[in-house]
Short mmCIF file of C-alpha atoms in Angstrom, two decimals:
data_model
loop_
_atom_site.label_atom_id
_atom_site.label_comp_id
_atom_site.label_asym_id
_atom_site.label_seq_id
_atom_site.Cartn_x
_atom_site.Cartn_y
_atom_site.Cartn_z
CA UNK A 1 -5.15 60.38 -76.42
CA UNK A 2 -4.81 58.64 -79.84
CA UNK A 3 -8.07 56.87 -80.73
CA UNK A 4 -7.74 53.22 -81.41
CA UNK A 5 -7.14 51.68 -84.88
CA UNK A 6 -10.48 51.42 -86.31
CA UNK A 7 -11.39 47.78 -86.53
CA UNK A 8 -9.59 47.20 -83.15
CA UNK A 9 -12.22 46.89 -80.56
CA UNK A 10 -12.58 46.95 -76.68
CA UNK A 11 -13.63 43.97 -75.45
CA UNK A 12 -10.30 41.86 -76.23
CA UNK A 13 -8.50 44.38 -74.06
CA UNK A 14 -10.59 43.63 -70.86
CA UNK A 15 -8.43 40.18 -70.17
CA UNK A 16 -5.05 41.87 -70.93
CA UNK A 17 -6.18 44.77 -68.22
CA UNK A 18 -7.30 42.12 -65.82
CA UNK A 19 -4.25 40.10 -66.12
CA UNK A 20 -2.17 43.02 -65.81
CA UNK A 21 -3.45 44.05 -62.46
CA UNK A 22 -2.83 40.29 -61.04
CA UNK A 23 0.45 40.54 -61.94
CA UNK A 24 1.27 43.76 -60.23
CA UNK A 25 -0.87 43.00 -57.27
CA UNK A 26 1.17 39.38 -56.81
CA UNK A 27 4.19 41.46 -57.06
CA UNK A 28 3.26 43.95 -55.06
CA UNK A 29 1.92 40.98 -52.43
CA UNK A 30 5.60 38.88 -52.61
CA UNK A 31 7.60 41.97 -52.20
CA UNK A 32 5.54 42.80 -48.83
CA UNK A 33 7.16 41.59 -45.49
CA UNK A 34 5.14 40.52 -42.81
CA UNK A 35 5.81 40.53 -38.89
CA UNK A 36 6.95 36.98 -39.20
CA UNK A 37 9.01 36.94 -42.11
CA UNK A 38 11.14 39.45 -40.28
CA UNK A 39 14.88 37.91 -39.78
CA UNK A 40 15.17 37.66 -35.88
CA UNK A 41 18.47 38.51 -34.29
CA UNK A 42 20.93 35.70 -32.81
CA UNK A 43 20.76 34.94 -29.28
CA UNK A 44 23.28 37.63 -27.45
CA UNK A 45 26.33 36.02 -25.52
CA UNK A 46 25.74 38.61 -22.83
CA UNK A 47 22.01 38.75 -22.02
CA UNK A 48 21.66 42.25 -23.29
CA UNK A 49 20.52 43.43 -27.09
CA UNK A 50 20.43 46.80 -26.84
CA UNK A 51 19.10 47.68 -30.59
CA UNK A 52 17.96 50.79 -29.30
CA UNK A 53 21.06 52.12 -27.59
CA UNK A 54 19.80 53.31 -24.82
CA UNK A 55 22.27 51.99 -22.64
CA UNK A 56 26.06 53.12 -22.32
CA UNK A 57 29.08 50.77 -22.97
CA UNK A 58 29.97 50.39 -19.21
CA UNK A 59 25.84 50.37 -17.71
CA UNK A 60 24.91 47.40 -20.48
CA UNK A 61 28.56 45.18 -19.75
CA UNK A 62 28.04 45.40 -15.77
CA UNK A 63 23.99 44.41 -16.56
CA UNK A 64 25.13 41.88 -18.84
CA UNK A 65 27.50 40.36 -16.04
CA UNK A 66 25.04 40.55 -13.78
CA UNK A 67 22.35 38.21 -15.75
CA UNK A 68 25.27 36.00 -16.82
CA UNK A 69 26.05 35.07 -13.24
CA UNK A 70 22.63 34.97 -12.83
CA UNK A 71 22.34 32.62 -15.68
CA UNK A 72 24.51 30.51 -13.63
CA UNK A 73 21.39 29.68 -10.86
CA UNK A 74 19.36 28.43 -14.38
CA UNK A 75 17.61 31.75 -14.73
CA UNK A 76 17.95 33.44 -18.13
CA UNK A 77 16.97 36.86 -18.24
CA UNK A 78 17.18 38.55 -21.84
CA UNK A 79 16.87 42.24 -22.17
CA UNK A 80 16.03 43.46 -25.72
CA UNK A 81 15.73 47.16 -26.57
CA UNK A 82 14.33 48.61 -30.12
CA UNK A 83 14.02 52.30 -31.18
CA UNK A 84 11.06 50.92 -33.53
CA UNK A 85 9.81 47.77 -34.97
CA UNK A 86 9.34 47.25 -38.58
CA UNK A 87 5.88 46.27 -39.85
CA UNK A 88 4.08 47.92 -37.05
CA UNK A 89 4.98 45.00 -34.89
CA UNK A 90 4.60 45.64 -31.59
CA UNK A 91 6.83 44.53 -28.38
CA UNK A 92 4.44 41.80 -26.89
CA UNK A 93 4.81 39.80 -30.75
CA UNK A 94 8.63 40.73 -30.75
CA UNK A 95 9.12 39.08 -27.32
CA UNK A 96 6.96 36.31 -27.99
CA UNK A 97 8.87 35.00 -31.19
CA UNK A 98 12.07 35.71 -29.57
CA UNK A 99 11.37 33.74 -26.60
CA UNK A 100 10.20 30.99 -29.24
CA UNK A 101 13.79 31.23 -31.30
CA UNK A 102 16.04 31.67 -27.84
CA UNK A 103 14.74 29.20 -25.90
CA UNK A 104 14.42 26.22 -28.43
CA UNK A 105 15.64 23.97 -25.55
CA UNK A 106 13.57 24.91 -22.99
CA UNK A 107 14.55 25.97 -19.28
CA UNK A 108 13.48 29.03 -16.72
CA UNK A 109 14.09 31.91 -18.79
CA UNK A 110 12.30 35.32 -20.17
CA UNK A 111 12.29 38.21 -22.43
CA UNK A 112 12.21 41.32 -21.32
CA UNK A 113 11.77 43.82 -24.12
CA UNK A 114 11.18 47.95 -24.44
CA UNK A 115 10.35 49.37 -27.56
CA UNK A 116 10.66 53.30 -27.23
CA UNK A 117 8.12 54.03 -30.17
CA UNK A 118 5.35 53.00 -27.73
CA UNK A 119 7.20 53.83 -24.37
CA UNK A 120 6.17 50.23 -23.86
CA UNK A 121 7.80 47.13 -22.22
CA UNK A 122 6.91 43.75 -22.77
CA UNK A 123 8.09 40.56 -20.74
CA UNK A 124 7.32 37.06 -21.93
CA UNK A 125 8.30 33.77 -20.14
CA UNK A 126 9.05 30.37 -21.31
CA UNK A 127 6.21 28.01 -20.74
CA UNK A 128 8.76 25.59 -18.27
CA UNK A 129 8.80 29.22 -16.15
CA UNK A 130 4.91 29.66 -16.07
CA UNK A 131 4.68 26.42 -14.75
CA UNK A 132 6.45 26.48 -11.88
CA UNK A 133 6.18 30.47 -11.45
CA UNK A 134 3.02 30.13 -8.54
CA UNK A 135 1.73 33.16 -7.37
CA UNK A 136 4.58 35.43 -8.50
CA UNK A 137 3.83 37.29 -12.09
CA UNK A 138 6.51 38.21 -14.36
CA UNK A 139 3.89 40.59 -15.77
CA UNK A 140 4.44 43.03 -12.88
CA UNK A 141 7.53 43.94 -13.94
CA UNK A 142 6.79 45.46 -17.23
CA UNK A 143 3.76 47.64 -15.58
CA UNK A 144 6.60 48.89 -12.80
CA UNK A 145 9.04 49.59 -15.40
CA UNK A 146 6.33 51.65 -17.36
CA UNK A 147 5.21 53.44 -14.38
CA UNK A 148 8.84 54.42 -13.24
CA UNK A 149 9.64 55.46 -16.78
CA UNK A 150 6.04 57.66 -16.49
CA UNK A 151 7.93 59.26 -13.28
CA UNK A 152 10.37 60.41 -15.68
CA UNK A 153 13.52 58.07 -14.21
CA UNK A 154 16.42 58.26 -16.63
CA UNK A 155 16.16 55.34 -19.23
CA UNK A 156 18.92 53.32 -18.61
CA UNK A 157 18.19 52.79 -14.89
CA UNK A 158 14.99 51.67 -15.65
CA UNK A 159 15.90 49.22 -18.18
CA UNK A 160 18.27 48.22 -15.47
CA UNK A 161 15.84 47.82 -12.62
CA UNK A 162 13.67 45.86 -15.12
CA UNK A 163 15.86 43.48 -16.00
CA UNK A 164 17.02 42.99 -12.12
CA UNK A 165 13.48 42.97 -11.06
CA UNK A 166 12.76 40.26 -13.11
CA UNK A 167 15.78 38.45 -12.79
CA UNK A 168 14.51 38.63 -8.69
CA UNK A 169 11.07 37.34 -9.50
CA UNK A 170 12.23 34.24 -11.31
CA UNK A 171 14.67 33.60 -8.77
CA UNK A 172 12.11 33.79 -5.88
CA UNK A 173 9.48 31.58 -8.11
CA UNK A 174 12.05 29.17 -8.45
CA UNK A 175 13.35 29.17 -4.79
CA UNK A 176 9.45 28.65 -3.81
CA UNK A 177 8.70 26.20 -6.45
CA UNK A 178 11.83 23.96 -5.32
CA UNK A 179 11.61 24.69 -1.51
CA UNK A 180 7.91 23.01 -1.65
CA UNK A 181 9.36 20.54 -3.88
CA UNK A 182 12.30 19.20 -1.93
CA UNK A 183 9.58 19.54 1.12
CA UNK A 184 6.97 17.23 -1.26
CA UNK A 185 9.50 14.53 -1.97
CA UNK A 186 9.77 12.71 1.74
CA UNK A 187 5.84 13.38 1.82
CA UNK A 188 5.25 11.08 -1.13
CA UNK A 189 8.27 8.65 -0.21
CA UNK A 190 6.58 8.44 3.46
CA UNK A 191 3.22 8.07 1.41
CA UNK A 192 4.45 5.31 -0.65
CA UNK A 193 5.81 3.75 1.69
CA UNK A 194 2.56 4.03 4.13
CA UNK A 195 0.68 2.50 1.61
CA UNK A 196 3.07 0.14 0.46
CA UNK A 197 3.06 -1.56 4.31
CA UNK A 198 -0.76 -1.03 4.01
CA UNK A 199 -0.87 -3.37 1.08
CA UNK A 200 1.58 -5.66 2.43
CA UNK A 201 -0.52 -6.46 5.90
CA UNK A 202 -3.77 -6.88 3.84
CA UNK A 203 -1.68 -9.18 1.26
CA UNK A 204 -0.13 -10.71 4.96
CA UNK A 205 -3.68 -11.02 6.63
CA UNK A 206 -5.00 -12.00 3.28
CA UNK A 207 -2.67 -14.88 3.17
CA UNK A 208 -2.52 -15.74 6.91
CA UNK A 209 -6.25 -15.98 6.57
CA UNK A 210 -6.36 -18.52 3.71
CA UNK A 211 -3.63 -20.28 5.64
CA UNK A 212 -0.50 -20.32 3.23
CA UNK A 213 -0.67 -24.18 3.02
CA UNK A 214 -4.09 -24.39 1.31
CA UNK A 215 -2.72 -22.37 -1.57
CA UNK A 216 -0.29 -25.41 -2.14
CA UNK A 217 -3.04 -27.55 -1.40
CA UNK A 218 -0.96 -29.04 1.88
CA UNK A 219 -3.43 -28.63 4.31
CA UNK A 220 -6.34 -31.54 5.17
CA UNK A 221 -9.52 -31.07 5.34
CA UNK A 222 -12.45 -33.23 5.94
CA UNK A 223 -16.05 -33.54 4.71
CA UNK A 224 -18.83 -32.59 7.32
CA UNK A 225 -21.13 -35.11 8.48
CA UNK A 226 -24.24 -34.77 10.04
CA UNK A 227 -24.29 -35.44 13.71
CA UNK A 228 -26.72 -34.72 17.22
CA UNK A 229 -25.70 -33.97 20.52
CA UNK A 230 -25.58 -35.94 22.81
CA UNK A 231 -26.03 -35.03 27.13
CA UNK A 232 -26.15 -31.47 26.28
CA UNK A 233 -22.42 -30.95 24.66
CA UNK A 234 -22.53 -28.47 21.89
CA UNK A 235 -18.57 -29.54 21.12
CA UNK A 236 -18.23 -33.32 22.03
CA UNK A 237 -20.47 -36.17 22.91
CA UNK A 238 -18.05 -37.51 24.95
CA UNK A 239 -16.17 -39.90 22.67
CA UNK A 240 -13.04 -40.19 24.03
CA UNK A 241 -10.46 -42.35 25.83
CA UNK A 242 -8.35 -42.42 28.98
CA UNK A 243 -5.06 -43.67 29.86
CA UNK A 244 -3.77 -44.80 33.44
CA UNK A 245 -0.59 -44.98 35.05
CA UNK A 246 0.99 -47.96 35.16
CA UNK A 247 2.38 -51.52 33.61
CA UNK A 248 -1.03 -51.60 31.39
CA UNK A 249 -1.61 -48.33 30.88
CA UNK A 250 -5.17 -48.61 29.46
CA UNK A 251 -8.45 -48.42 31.20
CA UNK A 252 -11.68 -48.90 28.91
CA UNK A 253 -13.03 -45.25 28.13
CA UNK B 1 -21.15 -44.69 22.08
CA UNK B 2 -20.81 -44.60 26.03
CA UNK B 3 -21.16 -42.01 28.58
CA UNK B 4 -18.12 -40.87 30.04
CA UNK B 5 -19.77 -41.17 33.70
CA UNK B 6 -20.74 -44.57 33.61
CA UNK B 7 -19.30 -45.89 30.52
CA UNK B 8 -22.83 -47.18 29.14
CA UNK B 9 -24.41 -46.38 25.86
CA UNK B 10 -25.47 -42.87 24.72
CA UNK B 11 -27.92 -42.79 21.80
CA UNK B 12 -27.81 -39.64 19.21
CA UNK B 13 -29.83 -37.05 20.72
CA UNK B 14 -29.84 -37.95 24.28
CA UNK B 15 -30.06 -34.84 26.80
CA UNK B 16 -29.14 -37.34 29.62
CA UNK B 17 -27.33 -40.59 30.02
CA UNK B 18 -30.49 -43.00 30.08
CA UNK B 19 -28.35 -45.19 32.62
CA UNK B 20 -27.11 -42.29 35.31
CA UNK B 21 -28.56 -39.25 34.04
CA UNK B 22 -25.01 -37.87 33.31
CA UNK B 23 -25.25 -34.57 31.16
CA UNK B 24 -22.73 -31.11 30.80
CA UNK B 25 -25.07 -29.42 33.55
CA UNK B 26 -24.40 -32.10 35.72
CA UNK B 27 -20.17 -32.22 35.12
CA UNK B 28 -20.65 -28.00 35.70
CA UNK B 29 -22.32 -28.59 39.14
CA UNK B 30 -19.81 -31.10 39.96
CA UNK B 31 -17.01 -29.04 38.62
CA UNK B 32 -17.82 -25.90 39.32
CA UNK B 33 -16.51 -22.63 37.10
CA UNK B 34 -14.18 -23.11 34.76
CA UNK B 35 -10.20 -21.96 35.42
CA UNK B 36 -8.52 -19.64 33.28
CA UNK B 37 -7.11 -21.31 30.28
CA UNK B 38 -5.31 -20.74 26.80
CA UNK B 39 -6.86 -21.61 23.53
CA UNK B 40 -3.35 -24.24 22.99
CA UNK B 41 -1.70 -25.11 26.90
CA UNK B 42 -3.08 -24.74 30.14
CA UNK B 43 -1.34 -25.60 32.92
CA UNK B 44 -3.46 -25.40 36.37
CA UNK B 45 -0.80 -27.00 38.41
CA UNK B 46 1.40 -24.18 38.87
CA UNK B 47 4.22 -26.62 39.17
CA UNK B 48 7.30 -26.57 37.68
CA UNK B 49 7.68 -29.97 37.56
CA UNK B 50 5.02 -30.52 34.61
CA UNK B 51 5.80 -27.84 32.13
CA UNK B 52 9.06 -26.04 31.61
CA UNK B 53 8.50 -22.13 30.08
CA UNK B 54 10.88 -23.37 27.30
CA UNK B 55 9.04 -26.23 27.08
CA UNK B 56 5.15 -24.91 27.18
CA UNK B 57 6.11 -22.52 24.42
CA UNK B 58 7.95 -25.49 22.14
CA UNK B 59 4.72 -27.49 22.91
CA UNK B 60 2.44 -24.38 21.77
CA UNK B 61 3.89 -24.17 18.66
CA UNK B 62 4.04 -27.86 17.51
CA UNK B 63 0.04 -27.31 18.34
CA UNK B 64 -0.01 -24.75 15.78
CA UNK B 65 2.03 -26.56 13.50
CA UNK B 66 -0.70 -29.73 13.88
CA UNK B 67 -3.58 -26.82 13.02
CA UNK B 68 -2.23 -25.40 9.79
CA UNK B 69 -1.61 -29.27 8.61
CA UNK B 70 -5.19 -29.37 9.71
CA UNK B 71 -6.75 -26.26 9.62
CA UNK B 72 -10.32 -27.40 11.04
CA UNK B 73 -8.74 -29.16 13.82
CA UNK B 74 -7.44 -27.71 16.93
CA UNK B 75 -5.46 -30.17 19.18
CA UNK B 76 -5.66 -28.41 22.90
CA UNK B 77 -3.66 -29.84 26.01
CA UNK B 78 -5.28 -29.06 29.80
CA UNK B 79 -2.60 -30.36 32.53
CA UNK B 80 -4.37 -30.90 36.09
CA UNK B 81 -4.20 -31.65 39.64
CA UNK B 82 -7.66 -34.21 40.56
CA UNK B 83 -9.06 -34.15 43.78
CA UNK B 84 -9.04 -37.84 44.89
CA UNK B 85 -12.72 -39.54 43.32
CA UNK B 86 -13.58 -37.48 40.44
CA UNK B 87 -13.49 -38.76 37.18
CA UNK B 88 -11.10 -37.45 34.12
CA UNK B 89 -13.53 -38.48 31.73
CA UNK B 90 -15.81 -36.32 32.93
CA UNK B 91 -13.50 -33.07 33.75
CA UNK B 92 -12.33 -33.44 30.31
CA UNK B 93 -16.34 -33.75 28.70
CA UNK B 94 -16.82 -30.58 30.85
CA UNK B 95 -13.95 -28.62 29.45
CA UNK B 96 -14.54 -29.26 26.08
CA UNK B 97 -17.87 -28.11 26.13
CA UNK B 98 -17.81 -25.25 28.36
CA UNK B 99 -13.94 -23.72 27.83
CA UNK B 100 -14.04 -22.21 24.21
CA UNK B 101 -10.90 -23.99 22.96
CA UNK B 102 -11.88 -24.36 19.38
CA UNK B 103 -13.34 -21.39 16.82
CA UNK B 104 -17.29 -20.13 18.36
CA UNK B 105 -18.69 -21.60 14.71
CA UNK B 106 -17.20 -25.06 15.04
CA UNK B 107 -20.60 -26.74 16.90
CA UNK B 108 -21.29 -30.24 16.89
CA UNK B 109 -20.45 -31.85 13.39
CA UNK B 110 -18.38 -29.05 12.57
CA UNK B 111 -15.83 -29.42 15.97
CA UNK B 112 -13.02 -31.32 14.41
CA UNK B 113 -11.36 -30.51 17.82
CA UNK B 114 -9.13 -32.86 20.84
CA UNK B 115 -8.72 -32.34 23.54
CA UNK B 116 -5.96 -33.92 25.68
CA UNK B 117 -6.14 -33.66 29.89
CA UNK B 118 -3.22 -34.59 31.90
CA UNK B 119 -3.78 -35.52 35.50
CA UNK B 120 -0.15 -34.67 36.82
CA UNK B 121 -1.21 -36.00 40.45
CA UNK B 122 -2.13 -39.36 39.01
CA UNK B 123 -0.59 -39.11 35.30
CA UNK B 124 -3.54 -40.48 33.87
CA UNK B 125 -4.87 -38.95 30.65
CA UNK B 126 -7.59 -38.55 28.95
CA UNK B 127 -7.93 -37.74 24.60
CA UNK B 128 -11.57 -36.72 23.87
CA UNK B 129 -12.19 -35.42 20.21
CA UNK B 130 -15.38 -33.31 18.84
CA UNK B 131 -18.10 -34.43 17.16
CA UNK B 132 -16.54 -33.88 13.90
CA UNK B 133 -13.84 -36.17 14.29
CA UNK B 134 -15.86 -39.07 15.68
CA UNK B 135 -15.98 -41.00 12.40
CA UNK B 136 -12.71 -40.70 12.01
CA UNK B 137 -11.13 -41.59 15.17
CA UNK B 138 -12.19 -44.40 17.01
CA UNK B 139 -12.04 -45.66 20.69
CA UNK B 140 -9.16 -47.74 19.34
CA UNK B 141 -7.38 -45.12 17.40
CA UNK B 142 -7.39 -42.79 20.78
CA UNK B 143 -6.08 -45.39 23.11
CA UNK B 144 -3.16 -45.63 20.62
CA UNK B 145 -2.78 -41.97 20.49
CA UNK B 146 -2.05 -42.13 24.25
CA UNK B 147 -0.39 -45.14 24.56
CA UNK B 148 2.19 -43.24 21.96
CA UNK B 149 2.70 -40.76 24.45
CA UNK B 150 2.52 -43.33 28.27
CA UNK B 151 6.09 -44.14 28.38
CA UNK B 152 7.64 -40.91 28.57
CA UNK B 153 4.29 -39.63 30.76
CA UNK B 154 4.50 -42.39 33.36
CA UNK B 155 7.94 -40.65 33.57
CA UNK B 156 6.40 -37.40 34.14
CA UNK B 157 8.23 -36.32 31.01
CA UNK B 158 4.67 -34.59 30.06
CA UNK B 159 6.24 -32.68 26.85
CA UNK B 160 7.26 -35.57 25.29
CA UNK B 161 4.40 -37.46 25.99
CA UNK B 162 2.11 -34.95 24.14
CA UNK B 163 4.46 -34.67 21.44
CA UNK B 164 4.15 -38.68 21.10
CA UNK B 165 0.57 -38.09 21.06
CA UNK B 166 0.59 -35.38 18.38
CA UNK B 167 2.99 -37.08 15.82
CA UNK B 168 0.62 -40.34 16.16
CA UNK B 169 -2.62 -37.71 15.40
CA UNK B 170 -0.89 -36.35 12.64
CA UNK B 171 0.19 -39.89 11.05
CA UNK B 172 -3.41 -41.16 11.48
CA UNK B 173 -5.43 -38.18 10.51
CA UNK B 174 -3.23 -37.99 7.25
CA UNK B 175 -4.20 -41.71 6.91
CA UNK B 176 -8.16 -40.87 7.16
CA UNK B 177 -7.28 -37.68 4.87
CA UNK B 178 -6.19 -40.16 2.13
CA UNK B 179 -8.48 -42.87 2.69
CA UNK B 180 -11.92 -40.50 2.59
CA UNK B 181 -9.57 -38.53 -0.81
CA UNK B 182 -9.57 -42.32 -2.02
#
């Protein structure tokens, strides 16, 4: 190593060094990708991304008709397949952000993805789905799938039965969740109307109590004066007058 | 005021007629329990002759009509057959206080009630009002009430009649209305 001029000494060298390494670490920090920077593949036409192609040309067309038509009853069931992720991303994040770019619009639909690095699948549903979903779990179906590919059933048909099985579940959720719907709907209707007649005879005896007229201030009233029975009547004293039959027709009362 | 036995004066707060001793437990005795009525028309007669059904509802419903004009007021018609000797006056004082025609709460000064009984044997009638109405109505005023409704009685048209009587009740009470507003 050549020694340093003389005269040239260390200390102005420190901020050089320093700035150096902040320039090489910012570079180093831009060129890095993370999980979310990742470019995300267009929505398939068909239903089916098979990345990982695991899935022959004839199995992944009859699949894809199959969700298609079932895309036709409002359930959209995606089935994504990677060899690997970049990044170290995992399948639960993958299906998450593509159920976020797919389904900008909303509706009952799902991702169903396998990623072979882990042997792992991963299903995510839209948030409209989980609402309405009830008892049933989309979750289920990524445990069978595992535990059929564990039994050591060929690949494709358990990608297949997957993407069927949750293509089922989401149909039955949705049956259920409209079935107790179109049963709710003449439940309220009868309610509202119950409680619109309910209102109406309390406005009715409401107003038949106040006697309509007085609202208009039609009816007559007149002020209470003090008075005492007289020969035991609690209603009238008496005061009254009588009228005979006849030419006169009047008899003192 | 007079009794409506003897016809003398009754002072405020007499139990008993000074004159003949007249009083409600005396018209009971004398008439005995009260007949089933209605709160608007009663007709005891059980003739035809008095009372149409056509006309006994008509009639029930101008009675209701006179109540909402004046909702303290209650105008209630009794028709009857007398026995020979006993006094209208007095049936009618004895109905009015024992039959609950009006509301239970209107009492003395606050019974604005009439009430109108028709002798069908002898068409005489007799208009009695409560308490309330006393310094309202006079003798005078009643005796024109019914002589409104004595031509078409004497010819035993008795719906009519009462309807006579009623539009003259109205007329006047609406008179006393504005006169006490004045």
């Amino acid at each position: 190593m050549t020694p340093l001029p003389r005269g040239i000494r260390w200390f102005p060298a420190i901020p050089l060094l320093a700035a150096m390494l902040w320039l090489t670490g910012m570079t180093i920090a831009t060129g890095q990708t993370t999980a979310d920077d990742q470019e995300l593949p267009p929505r398939p036409e068909g239903f089916v991304l098979d990345e990982g192609g695991f899935l022959d040309t004839s199995r992944a067309e009859r699949l894809s008709q199959y969700l298609t038509d079932a895309s036709k009853n409002d359930i959209r069931v995606f089935l994504v397949t990677y060899a690997d992720l970049p990044g170290g991303e995992v399948a639960g994040g993958r299906a998450t952000r593509l159920m976020r770019a797919w389904f900008p619009e909303g509706g009952y639909g799902a991702v169903l993805i396998f990623l072979e690095s882990d042997r792992r699948f991963a299903v995510v549903a839209h948030p409209d789905f989980e609402r309405i979903r009830g008892e049933r779990s989309v979750k289920l179906v990524s445990d069978r799938a595992e535990k059929a590919l564990a039994r050591n059933i060929p690949l494709a048909v358990v990608l297949r039965e997957a993407a069927m099985d949750l293509e089922y579940e989401m149909r039955q959720s949705l049956r259920e969740y409209r079935h107790a719907e179109s049963r709710r709907t003449p439940l309220l209707i009868g309610g509202g109307l119950l409680t619109l007649a309910f209102a109406g005879s309390i406005l009715f005896f409401a107003i038949h109590r106040m006697r309509l007229q007085n609202l208009f201030d039609k009816a007559r009233t007149f002020p209470i004066t003090r008075m005492e029975p007289r020969l035991g009547g609690v209603m009238s004293g008496g005061h009254s007058a009588v009228s005979r039959c006849g030419p006169t027709g009047k008899t003192p009362g | 005021m007079t009794c409506p036995s003897c016809d003398q004066p009754v002072k405020p707060g007499d139990p008993a007629c000074p004159a003949c001793g007249f009083c409600l437990e005396m018209a009971a005795a004398r008439f005995g329990a009260v007949p089933r009525h209605g709160v608007y028309v009663t007709d005891t007669t059980q003739l035809m002759d008095s009372l149409t059904r056509g006309q006994h509802q008509s009639l029930e419903r101008y009675l209701m009509f006179f109540e909402r004009k004046f909702p303290q007021c209650r105008f209630s018609v009794f028709f009857t057959h007398l026995l020979p000797g006993r006094s209208i006056r007095e049936l009618t004082f004895n109905l009015f206080n024992r039959c609950q025609f009006s509301a239970f709460e209107a009492k003395v000064a606050r019974n604005f009630s009439l009430l109108l009984v028709v002798d069908t044997g002898s068409r005489d009638a007799c208009l009695m009002t409560g308490y309330g109405l006393e310094p309202l109505l006079s003798t005078e005023d009643l005796e024109g009430i019914l002589a409104a409704g004595r031509p078409a009685m004497d010819k035993r048209r008795y719906h009519e009649g009462v309807k006579a009587c009623l539009d003259t009740t109205i007329k006047l009470l609406a008179q006393r209305h504005t006169e006490a507003a004045k």
